[in-house]
Coordinates of C-alpha atoms in Angstrom, one line a residue:
X1 CA 56.8 -34.6 -1.0
X2 CA 55.8 -31.3 -0.2
X3 CA 53.3 -30.9 -3.1
X4 CA 51.9 -34.3 -2.4
X5 CA 51.1 -33.1 1.6
X6 CA 50.0 -29.7 0.2
X7 CA 47.5 -31.7 -2.0
X8 CA 46.2 -33.7 0.8
X9 CA 45.8 -30.9 3.0
X10 CA 43.7 -29.1 0.3
X11 CA 41.5 -32.5 -0.2
X12 CA 41.0 -32.4 3.7
X13 CA 39.9 -28.7 3.6
X14 CA 37.7 -29.7 0.4
X15 CA 36.1 -32.7 2.2
X16 CA 35.5 -30.7 5.4
X17 CA 33.7 -28.1 3.5
X18 CA 31.5 -30.7 1.8
X19 CA 30.9 -32.6 4.8
X20 CA 30.1 -29.3 6.8
X21 CA 27.5 -28.1 3.9
X22 CA 25.8 -31.3 4.2
X23 CA 25.5 -31.3 7.8
X24 CA 24.1 -27.6 7.6
X25 CA 21.4 -28.7 4.8
X26 CA 20.6 -31.9 6.9
X27 CA 20.2 -29.7 10.0
X28 CA 18.1 -27.2 8.3
X29 CA 16.1 -30.0 6.9
X30 CA 15.5 -31.5 10.1
X31 CA 14.9 -27.7 11.5
X32 CA 12.1 -27.1 8.9
X33 CA 10.6 -30.5 9.6
X34 CA 10.3 -29.6 13.4
X35 CA 8.9 -26.3 12.8
X36 CA 6.3 -27.4 10.4
X37 CA 4.7 -29.7 13.0
X38 CA 4.3 -27.0 15.4
X39 CA 2.8 -24.3 13.0
X40 CA -0.2 -24.3 10.6
X41 CA 0.1 -26.0 7.1
X42 CA 1.7 -24.6 3.9
X43 CA 3.8 -25.0 1.2
X44 CA 7.0 -27.0 1.9
X45 CA 10.1 -24.8 2.1
X46 CA 13.2 -24.9 0.7
X47 CA 16.2 -24.8 3.1
X48 CA 17.5 -21.4 4.1
X49 CA 15.1 -19.8 1.2
X50 CA 11.8 -20.7 2.7
X51 CA 8.8 -20.4 0.3
X52 CA 10.4 -17.3 -1.2
X53 CA 11.0 -19.2 -4.7
X54 CA 7.3 -20.0 -5.3
X55 CA 6.6 -16.2 -4.2
X56 CA 9.3 -14.9 -6.8
X57 CA 8.2 -17.2 -9.6
X58 CA 4.5 -16.4 -9.5
X59 CA 3.6 -14.2 -6.6
X60 CA 0.0 -13.5 -7.7
X61 CA -0.6 -17.6 -7.8
X62 CA 1.1 -17.9 -4.6
X63 CA -1.3 -15.5 -3.0
X64 CA -4.3 -17.5 -4.4
X65 CA -3.0 -21.0 -3.7
X66 CA -2.2 -20.4 0.1
X67 CA -5.9 -20.5 1.1
X68 CA -6.0 -24.3 0.2
X69 CA -4.2 -24.9 3.5
X70 CA -7.2 -23.6 5.5
X71 CA -8.1 -20.5 7.5
X72 CA -4.4 -20.3 8.8
X73 CA -1.6 -21.3 6.9
X74 CA 2.4 -20.9 7.3
X75 CA 4.8 -19.4 4.5
X76 CA 8.6 -19.1 5.3
X77 CA 10.5 -16.0 4.5
X78 CA 13.7 -17.3 4.5
X79 CA 13.9 -19.1 7.6
X80 CA 11.4 -17.4 9.5
X81 CA 7.8 -18.6 9.4
X82 CA 4.9 -16.2 8.8
X83 CA 1.2 -16.9 9.5
X84 CA -1.1 -16.5 6.9
X85 CA -4.7 -15.4 7.7
X86 CA -7.2 -16.5 5.2
X87 CA -10.6 -15.7 6.4
X88 CA -12.2 -12.4 7.6
X89 CA -13.4 -14.3 10.9
X90 CA -9.7 -15.2 12.1
X91 CA -8.4 -11.9 10.8
X92 CA -10.5 -10.0 13.0
X93 CA -10.2 -12.3 15.9
X94 CA -6.4 -11.7 15.7
X95 CA -6.2 -7.9 14.9
X96 CA -9.1 -6.8 16.7
X97 CA -9.9 -8.9 19.7
X98 CA -6.3 -9.7 20.4
X99 CA -5.0 -6.3 19.0
X100 CA -2.3 -5.7 21.5
X101 CA -0.7 -9.1 21.0
X102 CA -1.0 -9.0 17.4
X103 CA -0.1 -5.2 16.4
X104 CA 3.6 -5.3 16.5
X105 CA 5.6 -4.8 13.1
X106 CA 8.4 -7.3 12.5
X107 CA 12.3 -6.5 11.9
X108 CA 12.7 -6.2 8.2
X109 CA 16.5 -5.5 7.2
X110 CA 15.2 -3.4 4.1
X111 CA 12.8 -1.2 6.1
X112 CA 15.3 -0.8 8.9
X113 CA 17.7 0.4 6.3
X114 CA 15.8 3.3 4.9
X115 CA 13.9 4.4 8.2
X116 CA 16.1 3.5 11.2
X117 CA 13.1 2.4 13.0
X118 CA 11.6 5.8 12.7
X119 CA 8.5 7.1 11.3
X120 CA 4.5 5.8 11.9
X121 CA 3.8 2.9 9.4
X122 CA 6.5 0.2 10.3
X123 CA 7.6 1.5 13.5
X124 CA 7.2 -1.2 16.3
X125 CA 4.3 -1.2 18.3
X126 CA 4.9 1.0 21.5
X127 CA 5.2 4.6 23.0
X128 CA 6.7 6.1 19.8
X129 CA 4.0 4.5 17.6
X130 CA 1.3 5.9 19.8
X131 CA 2.4 9.4 20.1
X132 CA 3.2 9.9 16.3
X133 CA -0.1 8.2 15.6
X134 CA -2.2 10.4 18.0
X135 CA -0.5 13.5 16.8
X136 CA -1.0 12.8 13.0
X137 CA -4.7 11.9 13.5
X138 CA -5.2 15.2 15.7
X139 CA -3.2 17.1 13.1
X140 CA -5.3 15.9 10.1
X141 CA -8.6 16.6 12.0
X142 CA -7.3 20.1 12.9
X143 CA -6.7 20.7 9.0
X144 CA -9.9 19.2 7.9
X145 CA -9.8 15.6 7.2
X146 CA -13.1 14.3 7.5
X147 CA -14.8 17.7 7.0
X148 CA -15.7 19.8 4.0
X149 CA -12.4 21.4 3.5
X150 CA -10.6 18.4 2.4
X151 CA -13.8 17.5 0.4
X152 CA -13.5 20.9 -1.3
X153 CA -9.6 20.4 -2.0
X154 CA -10.2 17.1 -3.6
X155 CA -13.0 18.7 -5.9
X156 CA -10.8 21.3 -6.9
X157 CA -8.1 19.1 -7.7
X158 CA -10.6 16.8 -9.6
X159 CA -11.2 19.7 -12.0
X160 CA -7.6 20.0 -12.8
X161 CA -7.4 16.2 -13.1
X162 CA -10.3 16.2 -15.7
X163 CA -9.1 19.0 -17.8
X164 CA -5.6 17.5 -17.6
X165 CA -6.8 14.1 -19.1
X166 CA -9.0 15.8 -21.8
X167 CA -5.9 18.0 -23.1
X168 CA -5.1 15.1 -25.4
X169 CA -8.7 14.1 -26.2
X170 CA -8.7 11.2 -28.6
X171 CA -5.1 10.5 -28.0
X172 CA -3.8 7.4 -26.7
X173 CA -2.2 8.4 -23.3
X174 CA -0.6 6.9 -20.3
X175 CA -2.6 8.1 -17.3
X176 CA -0.2 7.0 -14.4
X177 CA 1.4 10.9 -13.9
X178 CA -1.7 12.9 -14.0
X179 CA -3.6 10.5 -11.6
X180 CA -0.6 10.1 -9.3
X181 CA -0.1 14.2 -9.3
X182 CA -3.8 14.7 -8.5
X183 CA -3.8 12.2 -5.6
X184 CA -0.5 13.3 -4.4
X185 CA -1.4 17.0 -4.4
X186 CA -4.0 16.5 -1.7
X187 CA -1.6 14.9 0.9
X188 CA 0.7 17.4 -0.2
X189 CA -1.7 20.3 0.6
X190 CA -2.0 18.8 4.2
X191 CA 1.7 18.0 5.0
X192 CA 3.5 20.7 3.0
X193 CA 0.6 23.3 2.7
X194 CA 1.0 23.5 -1.3
X195 CA 0.2 21.6 -4.6
X196 CA 2.0 20.8 -7.4
X197 CA 1.4 21.7 -11.1
X198 CA 1.1 18.5 -13.5
X199 CA 4.2 20.2 -15.5
X200 CA 6.5 20.4 -12.5
X201 CA 9.6 18.3 -13.6
X202 CA 11.3 17.9 -10.0
X203 CA 7.9 17.1 -8.6
X204 CA 7.3 14.3 -11.5
X205 CA 10.9 12.8 -10.8
X206 CA 9.9 12.6 -7.0
X207 CA 6.7 10.6 -7.9
X208 CA 8.7 8.4 -10.5
X209 CA 11.4 7.5 -7.6
X210 CA 8.5 6.8 -5.3
X211 CA 7.1 4.4 -7.7
X212 CA 10.5 2.8 -8.2
X213 CA 10.9 2.3 -4.5
X214 CA 7.5 0.4 -4.0
X215 CA 8.2 -1.8 -7.0
X216 CA 11.7 -2.5 -5.9
X217 CA 10.8 -3.2 -2.3
X218 CA 8.4 -6.0 -3.3
X219 CA 10.7 -7.6 -6.0
X220 CA 13.1 -10.1 -5.6
X221 CA 15.7 -7.4 -5.1
X222 CA 13.8 -6.4 -1.7
X223 CA 13.1 -9.9 -0.7
X224 CA 16.8 -11.0 -1.3
X225 CA 17.9 -8.1 0.9
X226 CA 15.5 -9.2 3.7
X227 CA 17.0 -12.6 3.2
X228 CA 20.7 -11.6 3.2
X229 CA 20.9 -8.2 4.8
X230 CA 24.8 -7.7 4.9
X231 CA 24.6 -7.3 0.9
X232 CA 23.4 -3.7 1.8
X233 CA 27.2 -3.0 1.9
X234 CA 27.9 -4.2 -1.6
X235 CA 26.8 -2.7 -5.0
X236 CA 23.8 -3.6 -6.7
X237 CA 20.4 -2.9 -7.8
X238 CA 19.1 -2.7 -4.0
X239 CA 21.2 0.4 -3.6
X240 CA 18.8 2.1 -6.0
X241 CA 16.2 1.9 -3.1
X242 CA 18.4 3.5 -0.7
X243 CA 19.5 6.2 -3.0
X244 CA 15.8 7.1 -3.8
X245 CA 14.9 7.0 -0.3
X246 CA 17.6 9.7 0.3
X247 CA 16.4 11.8 -2.4
X248 CA 13.1 11.8 -1.2
X249 CA 14.1 12.7 2.6
X250 CA 16.3 15.4 0.9
X251 CA 13.3 17.1 -0.5
X252 CA 11.1 16.6 2.9
X253 CA 14.4 18.2 4.5
X254 CA 14.2 21.0 2.5
X255 CA 10.6 21.7 2.8
X256 CA 11.2 21.7 6.8
X257 CA 13.8 24.1 6.5
X258 CA 11.8 26.6 4.4
X259 CA 8.9 26.1 7.0
X260 CA 11.1 26.8 9.8
X261 CA 11.8 30.0 8.3
X262 CA 8.5 31.3 8.0
X263 CA 6.8 29.6 11.0
X264 CA 4.1 31.6 12.9
X265 CA 3.2 29.9 16.1
X266 CA 0.0 31.5 16.2
X267 CA -1.0 30.4 12.6
X268 CA 0.1 26.8 11.7
X269 CA -0.1 26.1 8.0
X270 CA 0.2 22.5 7.9
X271 CA 1.3 19.1 9.1
X272 CA 4.9 20.4 9.1
X273 CA 4.4 23.5 11.0
X274 CA 2.6 21.7 13.6
X275 CA 5.3 19.1 14.0
X276 CA 7.9 21.8 14.5
X277 CA 5.8 23.5 17.3
X278 CA 5.1 20.0 18.8
X279 CA 8.8 19.6 18.9
X280 CA 9.1 23.0 21.0
X281 CA 6.0 22.0 23.2
X282 CA 7.5 18.5 24.0
X283 CA 11.0 19.5 24.4
X284 CA 11.2 19.1 28.4
X285 CA 9.7 15.8 28.4
X286 CA 11.9 12.8 28.8
X287 CA 9.5 10.4 26.8
X288 CA 8.9 12.7 23.8
X289 CA 9.4 11.1 20.2
X290 CA 9.0 14.2 18.7
X291 CA 12.4 15.2 17.0
X292 CA 13.5 16.5 13.8
X293 CA 14.5 12.7 12.1
X294 CA 11.2 11.6 13.6
X295 CA 9.4 14.4 11.7
X296 CA 11.3 13.6 8.4
X297 CA 10.2 10.0 8.5
X298 CA 6.8 10.5 9.4
X299 CA 6.1 13.1 7.1
X300 CA 7.7 10.4 4.5
X301 CA 5.1 7.9 5.7
X302 CA 2.2 10.2 5.3
X303 CA 3.5 11.3 2.0
X304 CA 4.1 7.7 0.6
X305 CA 0.9 6.3 2.1
X306 CA -1.2 9.3 0.9
X307 CA 0.1 9.0 -2.7
X308 CA 0.5 5.2 -3.8
X309 CA -2.1 3.0 -3.0
X310 CA -5.0 5.4 -3.9
X311 CA -3.1 6.4 -7.2
X312 CA -2.8 2.5 -8.1
X313 CA -6.5 1.7 -7.1
X314 CA -7.6 4.6 -9.6
X315 CA -5.4 3.1 -12.4
X316 CA -7.1 -0.2 -11.8
X317 CA -10.3 1.4 -11.9
X318 CA -9.8 2.7 -15.2
X319 CA -8.8 -0.8 -16.5
X320 CA -12.0 -2.0 -15.0
X321 CA -14.4 0.5 -16.0
X322 CA -12.6 0.0 -19.6
X323 CA -12.9 -3.8 -19.7
X324 CA -16.4 -3.7 -18.6
X325 CA -18.1 -0.6 -20.6
X326 CA -21.4 -1.3 -19.6
X327 CA -20.7 -0.9 -16.2
X328 CA -19.0 2.4 -17.1
X329 CA -22.4 3.7 -18.7
X330 CA -24.6 2.6 -16.0
X331 CA -22.3 4.7 -13.8
X332 CA -22.5 7.7 -16.0
X333 CA -25.9 7.6 -16.5
X334 CA -26.7 7.4 -12.9
X335 CA -24.1 10.1 -12.2
X336 CA -25.7 12.5 -14.7
X337 CA -29.4 11.6 -13.5
X338 CA -28.2 12.9 -10.0
X339 CA -25.8 15.4 -10.9
X340 CA -26.2 16.6 -14.4
X341 CA -23.1 17.5 -16.2
X342 CA -22.0 20.7 -14.3
X343 CA -22.8 20.1 -10.6
X344 CA -19.7 18.5 -8.6
X345 CA -20.5 15.5 -6.7
X346 CA -20.0 15.4 -2.8
X347 CA -19.7 12.9 -0.3
X348 CA -23.4 13.2 0.5
X349 CA -24.2 11.9 -2.9
X350 CA -23.2 8.5 -2.0
X351 CA -26.6 7.4 -1.1
X352 CA -28.1 8.8 -4.3
X353 CA -25.3 7.0 -6.3
X354 CA -25.7 3.3 -5.0
X355 CA -24.5 1.7 -8.1
X356 CA -21.6 4.1 -8.6
X357 CA -20.7 3.8 -5.0
X358 CA -20.7 0.1 -5.2
X359 CA -18.7 0.1 -8.5
X360 CA -16.0 2.1 -6.5
X361 CA -15.8 -0.7 -3.7
X362 CA -15.7 -3.1 -6.3
X363 CA -12.7 -1.5 -7.9
X364 CA -11.1 -1.6 -4.6
X365 CA -11.8 -5.2 -4.1
X366 CA -10.8 -6.3 -7.6
X367 CA -7.7 -4.2 -7.5
X368 CA -6.5 -5.7 -4.2
X369 CA -3.3 -3.3 -4.2
X370 CA -2.0 -4.7 -1.1
X371 CA -2.7 -8.7 -1.4
X372 CA -1.3 -9.5 1.8
X373 CA -2.0 -6.1 3.5
X374 CA 0.9 -4.6 5.8
X375 CA 2.8 -7.3 7.6
X376 CA 2.2 -7.3 11.6
X377 CA 4.1 -9.3 14.4
X378 CA 3.3 -10.8 17.4
X379 CA 4.3 -8.4 20.6
X380 CA 4.2 -11.5 23.0
X381 CA 3.8 -15.2 22.9
X382 CA 0.4 -16.3 22.1
X383 CA -2.1 -19.0 21.0
X384 CA -4.3 -18.8 18.1
X385 CA -6.8 -21.8 17.2
X386 CA -4.6 -24.2 19.2
X387 CA -1.2 -23.1 17.8
X388 CA 1.5 -21.7 19.6
X389 CA 2.7 -18.3 18.1
X390 CA 6.2 -17.1 19.6
X391 CA 6.7 -13.5 20.2
X392 CA 7.8 -11.9 16.9
X393 CA 6.2 -14.2 14.5
X394 CA 5.1 -12.2 11.2
X395 CA 1.4 -12.2 10.6
X396 CA -0.2 -11.4 7.2
X397 CA -3.8 -11.2 5.9
X398 CA -4.4 -12.9 2.7
X399 CA -7.0 -10.3 1.2
X400 CA -6.5 -12.1 -2.2
X401 CA -8.6 -15.2 -0.2
X402 CA -10.7 -12.8 1.6
X403 CA -12.0 -10.7 -1.4
X404 CA -12.7 -13.9 -3.3
X405 CA -14.4 -15.9 -0.5
X406 CA -17.7 -17.6 -2.0
X407 CA -19.2 -17.1 1.4
X408 CA -19.0 -13.5 1.4
X409 CA -19.2 -12.4 -2.5
X410 CA -22.0 -12.9 -5.0
X411 CA -19.5 -12.9 -7.9
X412 CA -16.1 -13.5 -6.0
X413 CA -14.1 -14.0 -9.1
X414 CA -15.6 -11.3 -11.6
X415 CA -15.7 -7.6 -11.5
X416 CA -19.3 -6.9 -10.6
X417 CA -20.4 -3.9 -8.5
X418 CA -23.6 -6.3 -7.6
X419 CA -21.1 -7.7 -4.8
X420 CA -22.1 -4.2 -3.1
X421 CA -25.7 -4.0 -3.4
X422 CA -28.5 -5.9 -1.6
X423 CA -31.7 -7.1 -3.4
X424 CA -33.3 -4.0 -3.4
X425 CA -30.2 -2.1 -5.4
X426 CA -29.1 -0.3 -1.9
X427 CA -25.5 -0.2 -1.4
X428 CA -24.3 -2.4 1.5
X429 CA -20.5 -3.2 2.6
X430 CA -19.9 -7.2 3.3
X431 CA -18.1 -8.1 6.3
X432 CA -15.1 -9.2 4.1
X433 CA -14.6 -6.0 2.8
X434 CA -11.5 -4.7 4.8
X435 CA -9.4 -3.0 2.3
X436 CA -7.9 -0.6 4.8
X437 CA -7.3 -3.6 7.3
X438 CA -8.8 -3.8 10.7
X439 CA -7.8 -3.0 14.2
X440 CA -5.3 -0.4 16.1
X441 CA -3.0 -0.5 12.9
X442 CA -5.6 0.0 10.3
X443 CA -4.9 2.6 7.5
X444 CA -4.3 5.7 9.0
X445 CA -5.3 7.5 5.9
X446 CA -8.7 5.6 5.4
X447 CA -11.1 8.8 5.4
X448 CA -8.8 10.5 3.1
X449 CA -8.4 7.8 0.5
X450 CA -12.4 7.1 0.7
X451 CA -13.0 10.8 -0.1
X452 CA -10.5 10.9 -3.0
X453 CA -11.6 7.4 -4.5
X454 CA -15.4 8.4 -4.8
X455 CA -14.9 11.9 -5.8
X456 CA -12.3 11.4 -8.3
X457 CA -14.0 8.5 -9.8
X458 CA -17.3 10.3 -10.0
X459 CA -15.9 13.3 -11.5
X460 CA -14.0 11.4 -14.2
X461 CA -17.1 9.3 -15.1
X462 CA -19.2 12.2 -15.0
X463 CA -17.2 14.2 -17.8
X464 CA -15.1 11.6 -19.6
X465 CA -15.7 8.3 -21.4
X466 CA -12.6 5.9 -21.5
X467 CA -11.9 3.2 -24.1
X468 CA -9.2 1.2 -25.2
X469 CA -6.9 2.3 -28.2
X470 CA -7.7 0.8 -31.3
X471 CA -6.0 -2.9 -31.9
X472 CA -4.3 -2.0 -28.1
X473 CA -3.3 -5.3 -26.2
X474 CA -5.3 -5.6 -23.1
X475 CA -2.9 -5.2 -19.9
X476 CA -2.1 -8.4 -17.9
X477 CA -4.7 -8.5 -15.2
X478 CA -2.2 -10.1 -12.6
X479 CA -0.2 -7.1 -12.6
X480 CA 3.1 -6.5 -11.5
X481 CA 3.9 -7.5 -7.7
X482 CA 5.8 -5.1 -5.7
X483 CA 5.3 -3.7 -2.1
X484 CA 2.0 -2.8 -3.7
X485 CA 0.3 -4.7 -6.8
X486 CA 0.5 -2.2 -9.8
X487 CA -1.2 -2.7 -13.0
X488 CA 1.3 -3.1 -16.0
X489 CA 1.6 0.3 -18.1
X490 CA -1.5 0.8 -20.2
X491 CA -2.7 3.5 -22.8
X492 CA -6.1 4.7 -22.7
X493 CA -8.3 7.0 -24.9
X494 CA -10.2 9.8 -23.2
X495 CA -13.1 11.4 -24.5
X496 CA -15.3 14.2 -23.5
X497 CA -18.9 13.7 -22.7
X498 CA -21.3 16.7 -22.6
X499 CA -25.2 17.3 -22.7
X500 CA -25.3 16.3 -26.6
X501 CA -24.2 12.6 -25.8

């Protein structure tokens, strides 16, 4: 009798669980139906998972297909709707004309886990962000950003880069590390006051874990953690993100400790020195956000932002230039006609190198390294094109759609520098080219990135011919979608050019 009652109780428990689950699913379906009636159109979400399964299955295809729903669309990241801006016009309307409303950052468990709400890039829109951004911009200007001094640093590093790539002339090589090191050395010289040799194993390891974190953050691992944040307390591949972040922050803390010992208040050497002095200066201000933990995270933000996207763009550039040898040759001929083989380029040469300058921009357009931009959030309830948008709603810019909009590009779906040339062969920039975003939260390092991209690419094309290894397989042009769209690892063959060529 007791066993029968026990089995009956278990049956009731099981039935209650099944009915409860059915109720939850029906409730979620009803909630989705109501929510979809209030938001712009978009793909049908799954209960609890939203549209993440579509993105995980085909991230690049997902970015391309969302524009079919019109200038505004809705994706669901789990249960949370995200508004996708598919045209440059509505992007500027939101991020520029209504900047204060659309300049927030959403609460993302993965980002909060590794930043503790500090830094510059992903911090919420408010006093801390304003103070940290203003200080970073002013400090960068003080140390030469936008002036000849940074240009000279890039040119000097460009010589190292060319020499390093020609070390194994004629041999098939993976170019990622040398490009990554060259790009990172510029931000390192500004932030840490030093550069790192290409054979520095510890720095190579830091660049490796930086790459890993960008890959993991946008992968299913990162997406699932944002969806189910309590898994951060359990073992799993997501723990690698935190481990890598702690290692990188440990490196920065060590640099800060070294700077503190040798600090000369009359002669600040770099960003860290300037920040240490600012902490002392702001010490008695109650509203100050300058303290050591914010310094660590802001330094990390600058290091990450100043390394990854520019490196990735140049790597994509080598792919496009090698896939389009006629473009590569035309750029080389234009460069040699203006500079010869020995004179180093400068930013003043842009007008004299219109085709090459157009090619640099076309690389950025086709590389499209951050297809949905850096995510924004609304800071207050608002309206956009008749839709009510609650406070805290995620806002994304669909650069994939904008960079292939037939209204703005002569050849939207192919690599063609003519997209940035007028009928007279002069460079011009279409309105839809917003690779660095727009509005108050546009890329902080835009000036530095533009300088590096132009000078590095010109330096490489001036001295090196790039080709695919014999019988090599071409890389998949969809790339690897993480927090950044990376190219698949590829080998390339470098051969020196000289006047005899």
